[in-house]
Amino acid sequence: MRIPEPQISFSTPTLQRLLPMHLLMAPDGEILGTGPTLRKVLGRKCRKIGEVLTQARATTGQSLIDEIATAATRGERLFLRLTEPPHLTLRGHAVAAAGSETAILINLGFGIGLTDAVSHAGLTDQDFAPAELAMELLFLHEANRAALSELSNFNQQLQAAREAAELQAHTDPLTGLTNRRGVELVLSAALKTFRDGKGAGFALAQLDLDRFKDVNDRLGHAAGDRVLCDVADILKEAIRSNDTAARVSGDEFLLILRDLNDAATLDRLACRIIRRIEERIPEKLPGCTVSASVGIVLSEHYRNLTEDRILHDADVALYRSKYGGRGRGTILSEVLPVEPALPAGTVAQDDADRLDRTDDDGISHRA
């Protein structure tokens, strides 16, 4: 003998406690009642279900009410969405309400939209059914997000420390300019960009101070350091933000001037830098006479040559300025043939004479 299933009915307070996200719907879509949490989420009173909810997966071609009725009959899952922002997606089941042949009881949940729902409606643990694990899941989600946030912050700090260390490794500690190691990387990248046809080329200027040794000998190394810092400031003022100024040795500097290959413009720039050095240094250190010699080469002649070769020719151009009287600039208009290097401190007079020629060797001097 089959025992009939008991008919269980709940009072409204009990139903609201056990199913705080329920909605009781009449056959015509009229809302007969809602749980307290769902009321918070909906945010307003409505008479018809279509005013607050719509189909999230409208693939059956049925109306909202028919889809809910079908789900109640077949035991299928429902996917509904709020009609107003933040358009939360709700999921749940529908059944025929006990004691009613027509009303449908719908119980909804948030699924993966739990975090957005809690934030949108300001939900707390009291807004969920006693057996609901939503808040525990939310706690785990927040703990995971906090851990990921800490990990992200740590990675950012690590990256910042790495960048700071790299910057320090490529920076001259006295002047704050790029150092030799850093400028070699910049030069290599600039040459690659030019060879790849992605830029108009660049100019490489090598600058060496004239009579700087006298400053150290007469006024001491502290005064010499001050001169170097003043020269660094002059160079930073003279170039653009996308150019690079570097100190590569004691009183030797390099400039990488991007997208600049006009000899007249480079001539004016060299003259302006030399003039500022000659004017500013004596103002700060009376009796200190310092000038500069500049050698400039253009990348257009070095498309198929190495960084060492362009640095070599810039050095040759610099010494042409030195032997041409100092306080001047020299621009190479072509690549020079490579000649054996002389031992340090043994520049012969005939080599000095050769460096000083300006007639037909492709060199233009600017004073």
Coordinates of C-alpha atoms in Angstrom, one line a residue:
M1 CA 0.0 0.0 0.0
R2 CA 1.4 3.3 -1.1
I3 CA 1.5 6.0 1.6
P4 CA 0.4 9.3 0.2
E5 CA 3.0 12.1 0.2
P6 CA 2.3 14.6 3.0
Q7 CA 1.3 18.1 2.0
I8 CA 3.6 20.6 3.8
S9 CA 2.7 24.2 4.1
F10 CA 4.7 27.0 5.6
S11 CA 3.7 30.3 7.2
T12 CA 4.9 33.4 5.4
P13 CA 7.5 34.2 8.0
T14 CA 8.9 30.6 7.8
L15 CA 9.0 30.7 4.0
Q16 CA 10.8 34.0 4.1
R17 CA 13.3 32.6 6.5
L18 CA 14.0 29.4 4.7
L19 CA 13.8 30.9 1.2
P20 CA 14.7 34.6 1.4
M21 CA 15.2 34.7 -2.4
H22 CA 11.8 33.3 -3.4
L23 CA 9.1 34.8 -5.6
L24 CA 5.5 33.6 -5.7
M25 CA 3.9 34.2 -9.1
A26 CA 0.3 34.0 -10.3
P27 CA -0.4 32.5 -13.8
D28 CA -0.7 35.9 -15.3
G29 CA 2.7 37.0 -14.0
E30 CA 1.4 38.9 -11.0
I31 CA 3.9 38.9 -8.1
L32 CA 2.0 37.5 -5.1
G33 CA 5.0 37.7 -2.7
T34 CA 8.8 37.9 -2.5
G35 CA 11.4 37.0 0.1
P36 CA 13.2 39.8 2.0
T37 CA 16.5 39.3 0.3
L38 CA 15.0 39.3 -3.2
R39 CA 13.1 42.6 -2.3
K40 CA 16.5 44.1 -1.4
V41 CA 17.9 43.0 -4.7
L42 CA 15.0 44.2 -6.8
G43 CA 15.0 47.6 -5.0
R44 CA 11.4 48.4 -5.7
K45 CA 7.9 47.1 -5.5
C46 CA 6.4 45.8 -8.8
R47 CA 3.1 44.2 -9.7
K48 CA 4.2 42.1 -12.6
I49 CA 7.3 39.9 -12.9
G50 CA 8.2 41.2 -16.3
E51 CA 8.7 44.6 -14.8
V52 CA 11.8 43.4 -12.8
L53 CA 12.9 40.2 -14.4
T54 CA 13.6 39.0 -18.0
Q55 CA 14.9 35.9 -19.6
A56 CA 18.7 35.6 -19.4
R57 CA 18.8 32.9 -22.1
A58 CA 15.9 33.5 -24.4
T59 CA 16.5 30.5 -26.7
T60 CA 13.1 28.7 -26.5
G61 CA 11.0 31.4 -28.1
Q62 CA 8.6 31.3 -25.2
S63 CA 7.5 34.3 -23.2
L64 CA 8.9 34.8 -19.7
I65 CA 5.8 33.5 -18.0
D66 CA 5.5 30.5 -20.3
E67 CA 9.2 29.7 -19.7
I68 CA 8.7 29.8 -15.9
A69 CA 5.7 27.5 -16.2
T70 CA 7.5 25.1 -18.4
A71 CA 10.5 25.0 -16.0
A72 CA 8.1 24.3 -13.1
T73 CA 6.5 21.4 -15.0
R74 CA 9.7 19.8 -16.3
G75 CA 12.0 20.6 -13.3
E76 CA 14.3 22.6 -15.5
R77 CA 16.7 25.3 -14.2
L78 CA 15.7 29.0 -14.7
F79 CA 18.1 31.8 -15.8
L80 CA 16.6 35.2 -15.2
R81 CA 18.1 38.7 -15.3
L82 CA 17.2 42.0 -13.6
T83 CA 15.7 44.5 -16.0
E84 CA 17.6 47.4 -14.5
P85 CA 21.3 47.9 -13.7
P86 CA 23.4 46.2 -12.7
H87 CA 21.4 43.5 -14.6
L88 CA 22.4 40.7 -12.3
T89 CA 21.8 37.2 -13.6
L90 CA 19.8 35.0 -11.2
R91 CA 19.4 31.2 -11.4
G92 CA 17.0 28.9 -9.7
H93 CA 14.0 26.5 -10.0
A94 CA 10.3 26.8 -10.1
V95 CA 7.6 24.5 -8.6
A96 CA 3.9 24.6 -8.2
A97 CA 3.1 26.2 -4.9
A98 CA 1.7 23.8 -2.3
G99 CA -2.0 24.3 -1.7
S100 CA -2.4 26.1 -5.0
E101 CA -3.2 24.7 -8.5
T102 CA -2.0 27.8 -10.3
A103 CA 0.6 29.8 -8.3
I104 CA 4.3 29.0 -9.0
L105 CA 7.0 29.3 -6.4
I106 CA 10.4 30.4 -7.7
N107 CA 13.5 30.1 -5.6
L108 CA 16.5 32.1 -7.0
G109 CA 20.2 32.4 -6.3
F110 CA 23.1 34.5 -7.5
G111 CA 25.6 31.9 -8.7
I112 CA 28.8 33.5 -9.9
G113 CA 27.2 36.9 -9.5
L114 CA 27.2 36.7 -5.7
T115 CA 29.9 39.3 -5.2
D116 CA 28.1 41.8 -7.4
A117 CA 24.8 41.2 -5.7
V118 CA 26.3 41.6 -2.2
S119 CA 27.9 44.9 -3.3
H120 CA 24.8 46.1 -5.2
A121 CA 22.2 45.4 -2.4
G122 CA 24.5 45.6 0.6
L123 CA 23.7 42.1 1.7
T124 CA 24.9 40.5 4.9
D125 CA 25.0 37.0 6.4
Q126 CA 21.4 37.7 7.8
D127 CA 20.1 38.0 4.3
F128 CA 20.8 34.4 3.4
A129 CA 19.1 31.1 4.4
P130 CA 20.7 29.4 7.5
A131 CA 22.0 26.5 5.4
E132 CA 23.2 28.8 2.6
L133 CA 27.0 28.8 2.2
A134 CA 27.0 32.1 0.2
M135 CA 28.7 34.2 2.8
E136 CA 31.4 31.5 3.4
L137 CA 32.0 31.4 -0.3
L138 CA 32.1 35.2 -0.4
F139 CA 34.6 35.1 2.5
L140 CA 36.8 32.7 0.5
H141 CA 36.5 34.9 -2.6
E142 CA 37.4 38.0 -0.7
A143 CA 40.3 36.2 1.0
N144 CA 41.5 35.0 -2.4
R145 CA 41.2 38.5 -3.8
A146 CA 43.1 40.0 -0.9
A147 CA 45.9 37.4 -1.4
L148 CA 46.0 38.1 -5.1
S149 CA 46.1 41.9 -4.3
E150 CA 49.0 41.4 -1.9
L151 CA 50.8 39.3 -4.5
S152 CA 50.1 42.0 -7.1
N153 CA 51.5 44.7 -4.8
F154 CA 54.5 42.6 -4.1
N155 CA 55.1 42.0 -7.8
Q156 CA 54.8 45.8 -8.4
Q157 CA 57.2 46.5 -5.6
L158 CA 59.6 43.9 -7.0
Q159 CA 59.3 45.4 -10.5
A160 CA 59.8 48.9 -9.1
A161 CA 62.9 47.7 -7.2
R162 CA 64.2 46.0 -10.3
E163 CA 63.7 49.1 -12.4
A164 CA 65.3 51.3 -9.8
A165 CA 68.3 49.0 -9.6
E166 CA 68.6 48.9 -13.4
L167 CA 68.3 52.7 -13.5
Q168 CA 71.0 53.0 -10.9
A169 CA 73.2 50.6 -12.9
H170 CA 72.8 52.8 -15.9
T171 CA 73.2 56.2 -14.2
D172 CA 76.3 58.2 -13.4
P173 CA 76.2 58.8 -9.7
L174 CA 77.8 62.2 -9.8
T175 CA 75.9 64.0 -12.6
G176 CA 72.7 61.9 -12.8
L177 CA 73.3 61.4 -16.5
T178 CA 73.3 58.0 -18.2
N179 CA 76.6 56.2 -17.8
R180 CA 78.7 54.4 -20.4
R181 CA 76.8 51.1 -20.0
G182 CA 73.5 52.8 -20.3
V183 CA 74.4 54.9 -23.4
E184 CA 75.8 51.8 -25.2
L185 CA 72.3 50.2 -24.8
V186 CA 70.6 53.3 -26.1
L187 CA 73.0 53.6 -29.0
S188 CA 72.5 49.9 -29.9
A189 CA 68.7 50.4 -29.9
A190 CA 68.9 53.6 -31.9
L191 CA 71.0 51.9 -34.6
K192 CA 68.6 49.0 -34.7
T193 CA 65.7 51.3 -35.1
F194 CA 67.4 53.2 -37.9
R195 CA 68.4 50.0 -39.7
D196 CA 64.8 48.7 -39.5
G197 CA 63.7 51.9 -41.2
K198 CA 61.6 53.1 -38.3
G199 CA 63.2 56.5 -37.8
A200 CA 64.9 59.4 -39.6
G201 CA 68.2 58.5 -38.0
F202 CA 70.2 60.2 -35.3
A203 CA 73.3 62.1 -34.5
L204 CA 76.0 61.1 -32.1
A205 CA 77.9 63.9 -30.4
Q206 CA 81.0 63.4 -28.3
L207 CA 82.0 66.3 -26.0
D208 CA 85.2 66.7 -24.1
L209 CA 86.0 69.6 -21.8
D210 CA 89.0 71.8 -22.6
R211 CA 91.4 72.7 -19.8
F212 CA 89.5 70.7 -17.3
K213 CA 92.7 69.3 -15.8
D214 CA 93.7 72.8 -14.7
V215 CA 90.5 73.1 -12.6
N216 CA 91.4 69.9 -10.7
D217 CA 95.0 71.0 -10.3
R218 CA 94.3 74.5 -9.2
L219 CA 91.0 74.3 -7.4
G220 CA 90.8 70.7 -6.3
H221 CA 88.6 67.8 -7.2
A222 CA 85.5 69.2 -5.5
A223 CA 85.6 72.1 -7.9
G224 CA 86.1 69.7 -10.7
D225 CA 83.0 67.7 -9.7
R226 CA 81.0 70.9 -9.6
V227 CA 82.1 71.8 -13.1
L228 CA 81.0 68.3 -14.3
C229 CA 77.6 68.7 -12.7
D230 CA 77.2 72.2 -14.2
V231 CA 78.1 70.8 -17.7
A232 CA 75.5 68.0 -17.2
D233 CA 72.8 70.6 -16.4
I234 CA 73.8 72.5 -19.5
L235 CA 73.5 69.4 -21.7
K236 CA 70.1 68.4 -20.2
E237 CA 68.8 71.9 -20.9
A238 CA 70.1 71.8 -24.5
I239 CA 68.6 68.5 -25.6
R240 CA 65.0 67.3 -26.0
S241 CA 63.1 64.8 -23.8
N242 CA 63.7 61.9 -26.3
D243 CA 67.4 62.6 -26.6
T244 CA 70.1 61.0 -24.3
A245 CA 72.9 62.7 -22.5
A246 CA 75.6 60.5 -20.9
R247 CA 78.9 60.9 -19.0
V248 CA 81.2 58.1 -20.2
S249 CA 84.4 59.0 -18.4
G250 CA 86.0 61.8 -16.4
D251 CA 85.2 64.8 -18.5
E252 CA 83.8 63.1 -21.6
F253 CA 80.2 63.2 -22.5
L254 CA 78.0 61.7 -25.3
L255 CA 74.8 62.9 -26.8
I256 CA 72.4 60.8 -28.8
L257 CA 70.1 63.2 -30.7
R258 CA 67.2 61.3 -32.3
D259 CA 65.7 62.2 -35.6
L260 CA 68.3 64.9 -36.1
N261 CA 70.7 64.7 -39.1
D262 CA 70.8 68.3 -40.3
A263 CA 74.3 69.6 -40.2
A264 CA 73.3 73.3 -39.7
T265 CA 71.1 72.5 -36.8
L266 CA 73.7 70.3 -35.2
D267 CA 76.3 73.1 -35.7
R268 CA 74.1 75.6 -33.9
L269 CA 73.5 73.1 -31.1
A270 CA 77.2 72.5 -30.6
C271 CA 78.0 76.2 -30.6
R272 CA 75.2 76.9 -28.1
I273 CA 76.5 74.2 -25.7
I274 CA 80.1 75.4 -26.0
R275 CA 79.0 79.0 -25.4
R276 CA 77.0 78.2 -22.3
I277 CA 79.9 76.2 -20.8
E278 CA 82.3 79.1 -21.5
E279 CA 79.9 81.6 -19.9
R280 CA 78.3 79.7 -17.0
I281 CA 81.3 78.0 -15.5
P282 CA 83.3 81.2 -14.8
E283 CA 80.2 82.7 -13.3
K284 CA 80.1 80.0 -10.7
L285 CA 83.9 79.5 -10.3
P286 CA 85.6 82.8 -10.9
G287 CA 89.0 82.4 -12.6
C288 CA 88.0 79.0 -14.0
T289 CA 88.4 78.9 -17.7
V290 CA 86.7 75.9 -19.3
S291 CA 85.5 75.3 -22.8
A292 CA 84.5 72.2 -24.8
S293 CA 85.3 70.4 -28.0
V294 CA 82.6 68.5 -29.9
G295 CA 82.8 65.8 -32.5
I296 CA 79.6 64.7 -34.3
V297 CA 78.7 61.9 -36.7
L298 CA 75.5 61.0 -38.4
S299 CA 73.9 57.6 -38.4
E300 CA 73.1 57.7 -42.1
H301 CA 76.7 56.7 -42.8
Y302 CA 76.6 53.7 -40.4
R303 CA 73.6 51.7 -41.4
N304 CA 75.8 48.6 -41.9
L305 CA 78.5 49.4 -39.4
T306 CA 78.8 48.6 -35.7
E307 CA 78.4 50.7 -32.6
D308 CA 82.2 50.6 -32.0
R309 CA 82.7 52.1 -35.4
I310 CA 80.4 55.1 -34.9
L311 CA 82.0 55.7 -31.5
H312 CA 85.4 55.5 -33.1
D313 CA 84.5 58.1 -35.7
A314 CA 82.9 60.4 -33.2
D315 CA 86.2 60.2 -31.2
V316 CA 88.1 61.2 -34.4
A317 CA 85.8 64.1 -35.0
L318 CA 86.3 65.2 -31.4
Y319 CA 90.1 65.2 -31.8
R320 CA 89.8 67.2 -35.0
S321 CA 88.1 69.9 -32.9
K322 CA 90.8 69.6 -30.2
Y323 CA 93.7 70.0 -32.7
G324 CA 91.7 72.6 -34.6
G325 CA 91.9 75.0 -31.7
R326 CA 89.5 73.7 -29.1
G327 CA 86.2 75.3 -28.2
R328 CA 84.7 74.2 -31.5
G329 CA 82.7 71.4 -33.2
T330 CA 83.5 69.1 -36.0
I331 CA 80.9 67.2 -38.1
L332 CA 81.9 64.2 -40.1
S333 CA 80.2 64.0 -43.4
E334 CA 81.4 60.5 -44.3
V335 CA 82.8 57.4 -42.7
L336 CA 86.6 57.6 -42.2
P337 CA 88.9 54.7 -43.1
V338 CA 90.0 52.8 -40.0
E339 CA 93.6 53.4 -39.1
P340 CA 95.7 51.7 -36.4
A341 CA 95.3 53.2 -33.0
L342 CA 98.3 55.0 -31.4
P343 CA 99.5 54.1 -27.9
A344 CA 98.0 56.4 -25.2
G345 CA 99.8 59.7 -25.0
T346 CA 101.9 59.3 -28.2
V347 CA 100.0 61.4 -30.7
A348 CA 102.6 62.3 -33.3
Q349 CA 102.7 65.8 -34.8
D350 CA 102.1 64.5 -38.3
D351 CA 98.9 62.9 -37.0
A352 CA 97.9 66.1 -35.4
D353 CA 98.5 67.9 -38.7
R354 CA 96.4 65.2 -40.5
L355 CA 93.5 65.7 -38.0
D356 CA 93.6 69.4 -38.6
R357 CA 93.1 69.2 -42.3
T358 CA 89.8 70.7 -43.5
D359 CA 90.1 70.9 -47.3
D360 CA 88.9 67.9 -49.1
D361 CA 88.6 65.1 -46.5
G362 CA 84.9 65.3 -46.0
I363 CA 85.1 67.2 -42.7
S364 CA 83.4 70.5 -41.8
H365 CA 84.5 72.4 -38.8
R366 CA 82.1 74.7 -36.9
A367 CA 83.5 77.2 -34.4

